[in-house]
Every structure is written in structure tokens, then in C-alpha cells.
Amino acid sequence: MRVFGLVALLSSPLAQAQRALPMTAGGSPVAPTGLEGQPLLAGPMNFHTAEQQDIRVSVLARMPWPFGMAFLPNGDLLIAQRTGEMKRIAKGSTDAVPVTGGPQALFQGKNGSAILHGYMHLAVHPQFASNGFIYLSYTKAPTATTAMVSAVARAKYVDGRLTDVKDVWTGDTFLGPIAIAMTPDAKLYIAVSGLTGALAQDPTKVAGKVLRLNDDGSVPKDNPFVGKQGYLPEIYTLGHRSTSDLAAHPVTGEVFLSEMGPNGGDEINRIKAGRNYGWPLVSFGRTYSGPWQNEANVSTHAGFENPLLFWVPSISVTGLTFYQGDALPKWKGDLFVAGVRYAEVPGTGRLDRILINEKFEELRRESLLLDLHQRIRDVKAGPDGYLYVATDDEAGAILRIEPAPPAR
């Protein structure tokens, strides 16, 4: 009956009316290119927003392939680049100055549609003032005796230089994007992508998991799977796909994860100890060739932790931040989520603003920066009350979002 039904569908007038699309070797439609490759304007650019709060977007600095950002307590901004470099923009400055002493990383650049990450995300220790520690996720370059692996390093930051660099975690292979965050209790969270097969459900593998470690890389005794047979003790949650960014809420300290779905089904997840978030068994997304990821479970995550938010079509979610500043008062308390493309169309990156209530329930969304046609890789709320955005490109940039000056 299934075969007969499929034949009938393919021979139907609807199927015959649809044009055949060119497909990639992996079975996905070839992406259209009419909107991609548009240069970023010099700016500054003013925009109206839904809350009647006009904003100005300025290009703070330009650099190749910025990926992750973090602010130091003094207001300096650190930027990790795919190229295996790090930059610092001092508070009040527009000069992007190299930060030296970091670990050697492997960066491949564009290879078809894939880019191998060098440096990825940054996190600052909550006791930075006394210990100077920052954390960096990166792709560790292979040697004659070791394979390429994903890693998280801890380093002491002093006057624009990293010293005492030490890996506190390494994956057993290259695992794709690695997101990190530090919480006020000095716990290090590491989100590891789990794209391949059922790895995200395998409790003996780190792929597709959020890990929780002490600040020196050891395993906390109160992790949910400590002592449970068949589980790695560092696992905090499981069932994740492509982990893009982690953020600790600035008020509650709770940890939130952005992860890309397939063709649709991007998620923001509230990370809760011991929970299973379902990948690849459940998803609100379609596969890239068209069918639902799991047709029997399209409208529910029954038996698994539900996402806080999801997107259909996908915006290819990347960075996220909660805004608690005063410079943009109508956005106070809102969640901002970056995206590199909408509905699999290059050149459609955006910054989504989500208004949420005190129960973290979504009330409405607004898409920003659409007119820039840039891949938006990261977003961070600065201590000055402004928002900072990284664009993901060889001709990348750091943007600053602030109130627009009053009209004359």
C-alpha cells in the first residue's frame, strides 16, 4: 500500500506541476544565491523597530571570520575567530588588537559549504578579577601521533596576552561546534554537537550532550549521572543536535542552549539536569530533502524535554544573549538570538528579538538586521547597555547596536 500510494502521489497532477530542483550529492536542494555575497555597508545605519525604539547600527571593527565574543569585567571585548586568532577591543576603542599566546588551532576556510572552525567560543570565569581565567573552545590541530580533536582550554589573561594555557577538556575526535559557558558557581558547561546517527542518545559518548565540569575540568560530584552504570559522569543533558551557543541568564544563572535543527526545528533549550532533549528521535524540523525528521512525532516531543522556543522554517540559530541593560529600555528582559540564514536561503541572516514573560513563555518576536544580508554569528549584551553582533564571513565585522540619536 505504501509503494502504491507513493507511485500515485508522484503521478498526480500536483507532482507533475512542480518543477524539478537541482540537488546536492547529499540529497538537498541547491541553495539559491541571489541574496548572498552583499558587502556590509560602512554605516552607521538607523532602523525603526516594533517597540518604537529607533536604533543605530555601527561597524565597530572589521576582521575575518569572527565567531564568539565575551566581555571582560573592565568592559573590554574579546573576539575569537575561526582563523585561530583572538582580538581585543578595549572599552571606548575601535581598534581590534591581537591577543597573543593562545593554543594552536586548525582552520580550513571554505571547503564547499563547510568551514572548519579554529577558535570558537569564549567564556570568562566568574572570579576573573582574582584568577584571570578565560576559557576557549577550539579545534586542536593534529600532530604526527594525535588526531584532530575538539578541545576547551583554560588560560590566564594578562594585559592582552594568554599564559598558562591548559586543555581542561578534549573530545575523542573532531565533533563540530563546541559551545561553552560559565555559571556564577564556577561550573563550566560544554555543549557538544551530535549530528551523526544516534550518537546524541548514546550515554557512553559525549556527542550530542551538554557536559558540566568544575572550572579545572574535573567532574562535579552532584552531576546527574555520576555513579550510573553506562553513563559518562560528565554528562548533564543529552539528545542535542548541532549545538551553537550556551548562555547563563544574567539574573537567575540558568543555562540556555541554542541548537540548529535540520530544515526547520531550530531550538532554544532550557538546560535541566538529567533531561533528554530528543535528537534524533524527535524534532519539529524536516530533513533537508523534504520529509519530516520523524513523521510520527511531528507535533509533539512526547517523552522528551520540550524546547523553550523553536523555528520553522529554520533561521540557523547561532549566538544568544539575554538583555538586561538600560540603554535600550524597551528591550529589557528580552532574549536575542542570532541566525545565519532563513529557510535555507543564503543572504538572509537576522537577529531575532523574543519578548518573554516571567515564566520564559514567548509573547512575540521581531526580526532585526534583515536589510544587512549578513550571516549573524554571535550576539552579546555589553556592560555599557549596548548590543554587540559578529557577522560570519571572511570580510566579517563586529557591529554595535545602540539608541539612534534624536531626529533633528
Coordinates of C-alpha atoms in Angstrom, one line a residue:
M1 CA 0.0 0.0 0.0
R2 CA 2.8 2.4 0.8
V3 CA 4.5 1.8 -2.6
F4 CA 1.2 2.2 -4.4
G5 CA 0.5 5.4 -2.6
L6 CA 3.9 6.8 -3.4
V7 CA 3.5 5.9 -7.1
A8 CA 0.1 7.6 -7.1
L9 CA 1.5 10.7 -5.5
L10 CA 4.4 11.0 -7.9
S11 CA 2.0 10.6 -10.9
S12 CA -0.5 13.1 -9.5
P13 CA -1.1 16.5 -11.3
L14 CA 0.4 18.3 -8.3
A15 CA 3.7 16.4 -8.5
Q16 CA 3.8 16.9 -12.3
A17 CA 3.2 20.6 -11.9
Q18 CA 6.1 21.1 -9.5
R19 CA 9.5 21.9 -11.2
A20 CA 12.4 19.7 -10.6
L21 CA 15.1 21.3 -8.5
P22 CA 18.9 20.7 -8.8
M23 CA 20.1 18.6 -5.8
T24 CA 23.4 18.3 -4.0
A25 CA 25.1 15.0 -3.6
G26 CA 23.7 14.7 -0.1
G27 CA 20.1 15.0 -1.4
S28 CA 19.4 18.6 -0.5
P29 CA 18.1 21.3 -2.9
V30 CA 20.9 23.5 -4.2
A31 CA 20.6 26.9 -2.4
P32 CA 19.7 30.0 -4.4
T33 CA 22.5 32.6 -4.5
G34 CA 20.6 35.8 -5.4
L35 CA 20.9 37.4 -2.0
E36 CA 24.3 36.3 -0.7
G37 CA 27.6 38.0 -1.0
Q38 CA 26.3 41.5 -0.4
P39 CA 29.0 43.7 1.2
L40 CA 28.3 45.2 4.6
L41 CA 27.8 49.0 4.3
A42 CA 30.1 51.4 6.1
G43 CA 27.3 52.8 8.2
P44 CA 26.2 53.9 10.7
M45 CA 22.6 52.8 9.8
N46 CA 19.5 53.8 11.6
F47 CA 16.4 51.5 11.8
H48 CA 12.9 51.7 13.2
T49 CA 11.8 48.8 15.5
A50 CA 8.5 47.4 16.6
E51 CA 8.7 48.9 20.1
Q52 CA 9.1 52.4 18.7
Q53 CA 12.7 52.4 19.8
D54 CA 14.9 53.5 16.9
I55 CA 18.4 52.0 16.8
R56 CA 21.7 52.9 15.2
V57 CA 23.9 50.0 13.9
S58 CA 27.6 50.9 13.6
V59 CA 30.6 48.9 12.3
L60 CA 32.9 48.8 15.3
A61 CA 35.7 46.8 13.7
R62 CA 36.3 44.5 10.7
M63 CA 38.1 41.2 10.8
P64 CA 38.0 37.8 9.1
W65 CA 35.6 35.1 10.4
P66 CA 34.7 36.4 14.0
F67 CA 32.9 33.6 15.8
G68 CA 32.4 34.1 19.6
M69 CA 32.6 37.1 21.9
A70 CA 32.9 37.7 25.6
F71 CA 33.2 40.8 27.7
L72 CA 35.8 41.2 30.5
P73 CA 34.7 42.9 33.7
N74 CA 36.5 46.2 32.7
G75 CA 34.4 46.4 29.5
D76 CA 37.0 45.2 27.0
L77 CA 35.6 42.9 24.3
L78 CA 37.4 39.7 23.4
I79 CA 36.6 38.1 20.0
A80 CA 37.5 34.5 19.0
Q81 CA 38.0 34.0 15.2
R82 CA 37.6 30.8 13.1
T83 CA 41.1 31.6 11.9
G84 CA 42.6 30.6 15.2
E85 CA 43.2 34.2 16.3
M86 CA 41.8 36.3 19.1
K87 CA 41.3 40.1 19.2
R88 CA 40.6 42.6 21.9
I89 CA 38.7 45.8 21.5
A90 CA 39.3 48.0 24.6
K91 CA 36.4 49.8 26.1
G92 CA 35.8 53.1 24.2
S93 CA 38.1 52.0 21.3
T94 CA 37.5 50.7 17.8
D95 CA 41.0 49.1 17.4
A96 CA 41.0 45.3 17.2
V97 CA 44.3 44.4 18.8
P98 CA 45.7 40.8 18.7
V99 CA 45.6 38.7 21.9
T100 CA 48.7 36.5 21.8
G101 CA 49.7 33.3 23.4
G102 CA 46.6 31.2 22.5
P103 CA 46.7 27.5 21.6
Q104 CA 47.4 26.4 18.1
A105 CA 44.2 25.6 16.2
L106 CA 43.3 24.2 12.8
F107 CA 41.3 26.4 10.4
Q108 CA 40.4 25.2 7.0
G109 CA 38.4 28.0 5.5
K110 CA 35.7 27.3 2.9
N111 CA 35.6 23.8 1.5
G112 CA 32.5 23.7 -0.5
S113 CA 29.8 24.8 2.0
A114 CA 31.8 23.6 5.1
I115 CA 34.2 25.7 7.2
L116 CA 36.4 24.0 9.8
H117 CA 36.5 26.1 12.9
G118 CA 39.7 27.2 14.5
Y119 CA 38.7 29.2 17.6
M120 CA 35.0 29.1 18.5
H121 CA 33.5 30.3 21.8
L122 CA 34.8 32.2 24.8
A123 CA 33.8 32.3 28.5
V124 CA 35.0 34.3 31.4
H125 CA 35.5 32.9 34.9
P126 CA 33.1 34.5 37.5
Q127 CA 36.2 35.1 39.7
F128 CA 38.2 36.6 36.8
A129 CA 39.2 39.6 39.0
S130 CA 41.2 37.3 41.2
N131 CA 42.3 34.5 38.9
G132 CA 42.3 36.0 35.4
F133 CA 40.9 32.8 33.8
I134 CA 39.1 32.7 30.4
Y135 CA 38.0 29.6 28.5
L136 CA 38.2 28.9 24.8
S137 CA 36.7 26.2 22.6
Y138 CA 38.8 25.3 19.6
T139 CA 39.8 22.7 17.0
K140 CA 43.0 21.2 18.2
A141 CA 45.5 20.7 15.3
P142 CA 46.6 17.1 14.8
T143 CA 50.2 16.0 15.3
A144 CA 52.2 13.1 14.0
T145 CA 50.8 11.0 16.8
T146 CA 47.4 12.5 17.6
A147 CA 44.2 13.1 15.6
M148 CA 42.3 16.3 15.2
V149 CA 40.1 16.8 18.2
S150 CA 37.7 19.4 19.7
A151 CA 39.0 21.0 22.9
V152 CA 38.4 23.6 25.6
A153 CA 41.4 25.4 27.0
R154 CA 41.7 27.5 30.1
A155 CA 44.2 30.3 30.1
K156 CA 45.2 33.3 32.3
Y157 CA 44.6 36.6 30.6
V158 CA 47.0 39.4 31.5
D159 CA 47.4 42.7 29.6
G160 CA 46.4 41.3 26.2
R161 CA 48.3 38.0 26.4
L162 CA 47.3 34.5 27.3
T163 CA 49.6 32.5 29.6
D164 CA 49.3 29.1 31.5
V165 CA 47.3 27.7 28.6
K166 CA 45.9 24.2 29.5
D167 CA 43.3 22.0 28.0
V168 CA 40.7 21.2 30.6
W169 CA 38.6 19.0 28.2
T170 CA 39.2 17.3 24.8
G171 CA 36.8 15.3 22.7
D172 CA 37.8 11.9 21.3
T173 CA 37.5 13.3 17.8
F174 CA 36.5 16.5 15.9
L175 CA 32.9 17.0 16.9
G176 CA 31.9 20.2 15.2
P177 CA 30.9 23.4 17.0
I178 CA 31.6 23.4 20.7
A179 CA 29.7 25.9 22.9
I180 CA 30.8 26.9 26.4
A181 CA 29.5 28.9 29.3
M182 CA 30.5 29.6 32.9
T183 CA 27.9 30.0 35.6
P184 CA 28.2 32.0 38.8
D185 CA 29.0 28.9 40.8
A186 CA 32.2 28.5 38.7
K187 CA 30.9 25.5 36.7
L188 CA 31.9 25.0 33.1
Y189 CA 29.2 23.9 30.7
I190 CA 30.3 22.4 27.3
A191 CA 27.7 21.7 24.6
V192 CA 28.9 19.1 22.0
S193 CA 27.2 18.6 18.7
G194 CA 25.7 15.3 17.9
L195 CA 24.7 15.3 14.2
T196 CA 25.7 11.8 13.3
G197 CA 23.3 8.9 13.6
A198 CA 22.1 8.1 17.1
L199 CA 25.2 9.3 19.0
A200 CA 23.2 12.0 20.8
Q201 CA 21.3 9.2 22.6
D202 CA 24.4 7.1 23.4
P203 CA 25.3 7.8 27.1
T204 CA 28.9 6.4 26.6
K205 CA 29.7 9.2 24.1
V206 CA 30.0 13.0 24.5
A207 CA 28.5 13.8 21.1
G208 CA 25.1 15.4 21.4
K209 CA 25.4 16.2 25.1
V210 CA 25.8 19.2 27.4
L211 CA 28.6 18.4 29.8
R212 CA 29.1 20.0 33.2
L213 CA 32.6 20.3 34.8
N214 CA 34.3 22.1 37.6
D215 CA 36.5 25.0 36.5
D216 CA 39.6 22.8 36.4
G217 CA 37.9 20.2 34.1
S218 CA 37.1 17.7 36.9
V219 CA 33.6 16.2 37.2
P220 CA 31.3 17.6 39.9
K221 CA 30.1 15.1 42.4
D222 CA 26.5 16.3 42.0
N223 CA 26.2 15.7 38.2
P224 CA 23.0 13.7 37.5
F225 CA 24.7 10.6 36.1
V226 CA 27.6 10.3 38.5
G227 CA 27.8 6.6 39.5
K228 CA 25.2 5.5 37.0
Q229 CA 26.4 2.5 35.0
G230 CA 26.8 3.0 31.3
Y231 CA 26.8 6.8 31.5
L232 CA 29.8 9.2 31.3
P233 CA 29.8 11.2 34.6
E234 CA 30.4 14.5 32.9
I235 CA 27.0 14.3 31.0
Y236 CA 24.5 16.8 32.2
T237 CA 21.9 16.5 29.4
L238 CA 21.6 14.5 26.2
G239 CA 19.7 14.4 22.9
H240 CA 21.1 17.6 21.3
R241 CA 21.9 18.1 17.6
S242 CA 24.1 21.0 16.4
T243 CA 25.0 23.0 19.5
S244 CA 25.5 26.6 18.6
D245 CA 25.8 28.7 21.8
L246 CA 25.3 28.5 25.6
A247 CA 24.3 31.4 27.8
A248 CA 23.8 31.7 31.5
H249 CA 20.9 34.0 32.4
P250 CA 22.4 37.2 34.0
V251 CA 19.8 37.2 36.8
T252 CA 19.0 33.5 37.5
G253 CA 22.2 31.8 36.4
E254 CA 20.2 29.2 34.5
V255 CA 21.8 27.8 31.3
F256 CA 20.2 28.1 27.9
L257 CA 21.3 26.4 24.7
S258 CA 20.7 27.3 21.0
E259 CA 20.9 24.4 18.6
M260 CA 20.2 24.1 14.9
G261 CA 17.6 21.7 13.8
P262 CA 17.6 20.2 10.3
N263 CA 15.5 22.1 7.7
G264 CA 13.4 23.7 10.4
G265 CA 13.3 22.8 14.1
D266 CA 15.9 25.2 15.4
E267 CA 15.6 25.3 19.2
I268 CA 16.4 27.2 22.3
N269 CA 16.5 24.8 25.2
R270 CA 16.5 25.5 28.9
I271 CA 19.1 23.1 30.3
K272 CA 17.8 20.9 33.2
A273 CA 19.9 18.3 34.9
G274 CA 19.5 14.8 33.6
R275 CA 16.9 15.6 30.9
N276 CA 16.8 14.2 27.3
Y277 CA 16.0 16.7 24.6
G278 CA 15.2 14.0 22.0
W279 CA 17.5 14.3 19.0
P280 CA 17.3 12.4 16.6
L281 CA 14.1 10.7 17.8
V282 CA 12.0 13.9 17.9
S283 CA 12.3 17.2 16.1
F284 CA 10.0 19.9 14.8
G285 CA 12.0 20.1 11.6
R286 CA 12.2 18.5 8.2
T287 CA 15.1 16.7 6.7
Y288 CA 16.9 18.7 4.0
S289 CA 15.4 16.7 1.2
G290 CA 11.8 17.5 2.4
P291 CA 10.3 14.8 4.7
W292 CA 9.8 15.4 8.4
Q293 CA 12.7 14.3 10.6
N294 CA 10.2 12.0 12.4
E295 CA 6.8 11.9 10.8
A296 CA 5.2 10.0 13.7
N297 CA 6.2 12.7 16.1
V298 CA 5.9 15.9 14.2
S299 CA 3.7 17.9 16.6
T300 CA 5.0 16.6 20.0
H301 CA 8.1 15.9 21.9
A302 CA 6.3 13.2 23.9
G303 CA 8.6 11.6 26.4
F304 CA 11.4 14.2 26.0
E305 CA 12.1 17.7 27.2
N306 CA 10.3 20.3 25.1
P307 CA 12.2 23.3 23.6
L308 CA 11.6 26.7 25.1
L309 CA 11.4 28.1 21.6
F310 CA 11.6 26.7 18.1
W311 CA 11.7 28.0 14.5
V312 CA 10.0 26.5 11.4
P313 CA 11.4 27.4 8.9
S314 CA 14.9 27.5 10.4
I315 CA 16.9 30.6 10.9
S316 CA 20.1 28.5 11.5
V317 CA 20.4 29.7 15.1
T318 CA 23.8 30.7 16.4
G319 CA 24.5 33.1 19.3
L320 CA 22.1 34.1 22.1
T321 CA 22.0 36.6 24.9
F322 CA 19.6 38.0 27.5
Y323 CA 19.4 41.8 27.6
Q324 CA 19.3 43.4 31.0
G325 CA 20.7 46.8 30.1
D326 CA 19.2 50.3 30.4
A327 CA 20.3 51.9 27.2
L328 CA 17.6 50.2 25.2
P329 CA 14.9 50.1 27.9
K330 CA 12.0 48.7 25.8
W331 CA 14.1 45.6 25.2
K332 CA 15.0 45.0 28.9
G333 CA 14.5 41.3 29.7
D334 CA 14.3 40.2 26.1
L335 CA 16.1 37.3 24.5
F336 CA 18.2 37.9 21.4
V337 CA 19.0 35.0 19.0
A338 CA 21.3 35.3 16.0
G339 CA 20.8 33.4 12.8
V340 CA 22.9 32.9 9.7
R341 CA 20.2 32.2 7.1
Y342 CA 16.4 31.9 6.9
A343 CA 14.7 28.9 5.3
E344 CA 17.9 27.6 3.7
V345 CA 18.4 30.8 1.7
P346 CA 21.9 32.4 1.9
G347 CA 22.0 36.1 2.5
T348 CA 19.1 36.2 4.9
G349 CA 20.8 36.3 8.3
R350 CA 19.0 38.1 11.1
L351 CA 18.8 38.9 14.8
D352 CA 15.6 37.8 16.4
R353 CA 14.3 39.5 19.5
I354 CA 11.9 37.4 21.6
L355 CA 9.7 39.0 24.2
I356 CA 9.2 36.5 27.1
N357 CA 7.3 36.7 30.3
E358 CA 8.4 35.8 33.8
K359 CA 7.8 32.1 33.1
F360 CA 10.0 32.2 30.0
E361 CA 7.0 31.9 27.8
E362 CA 7.1 33.5 24.4
L363 CA 4.9 36.5 23.7
R364 CA 6.2 37.9 20.4
R365 CA 9.1 38.0 18.0
E366 CA 10.8 40.7 16.0
S367 CA 13.4 40.1 13.3
L368 CA 16.2 42.8 13.1
L369 CA 19.2 43.4 10.7
L370 CA 17.5 41.7 7.8
D371 CA 18.4 44.6 5.4
L372 CA 22.1 43.9 6.0
H373 CA 22.0 40.5 4.3
Q374 CA 24.8 39.2 6.6
R375 CA 25.3 35.9 8.4
I376 CA 24.9 36.8 12.1
R377 CA 27.1 34.5 14.1
D378 CA 27.0 35.9 17.6
V379 CA 25.3 38.5 19.8
K380 CA 26.3 39.7 23.3
A381 CA 24.9 42.3 25.6
G382 CA 27.6 44.7 26.7
P383 CA 28.2 46.2 30.1
D384 CA 27.5 49.6 28.5
G385 CA 23.9 48.6 27.7
Y386 CA 24.5 48.2 24.0
L387 CA 24.2 45.0 21.9
Y388 CA 27.2 43.7 20.0
V389 CA 27.0 41.4 17.0
A390 CA 29.5 39.4 15.0
T391 CA 29.0 38.8 11.3
D392 CA 30.2 35.4 10.0
D393 CA 32.3 36.0 6.9
E394 CA 35.8 36.3 5.5
A395 CA 35.0 40.0 5.4
G396 CA 33.4 39.8 8.9
A397 CA 32.7 42.6 11.3
I398 CA 31.7 43.5 14.9
L399 CA 28.6 45.7 15.0
R400 CA 27.3 47.8 17.8
I401 CA 23.5 48.4 18.3
E402 CA 22.7 51.5 20.4
P403 CA 19.8 54.0 20.5
A404 CA 19.5 56.2 17.4
P405 CA 20.2 59.9 18.0
P406 CA 17.0 62.0 18.1
A407 CA 15.8 63.2 14.7
R408 CA 16.5 66.9 14.1

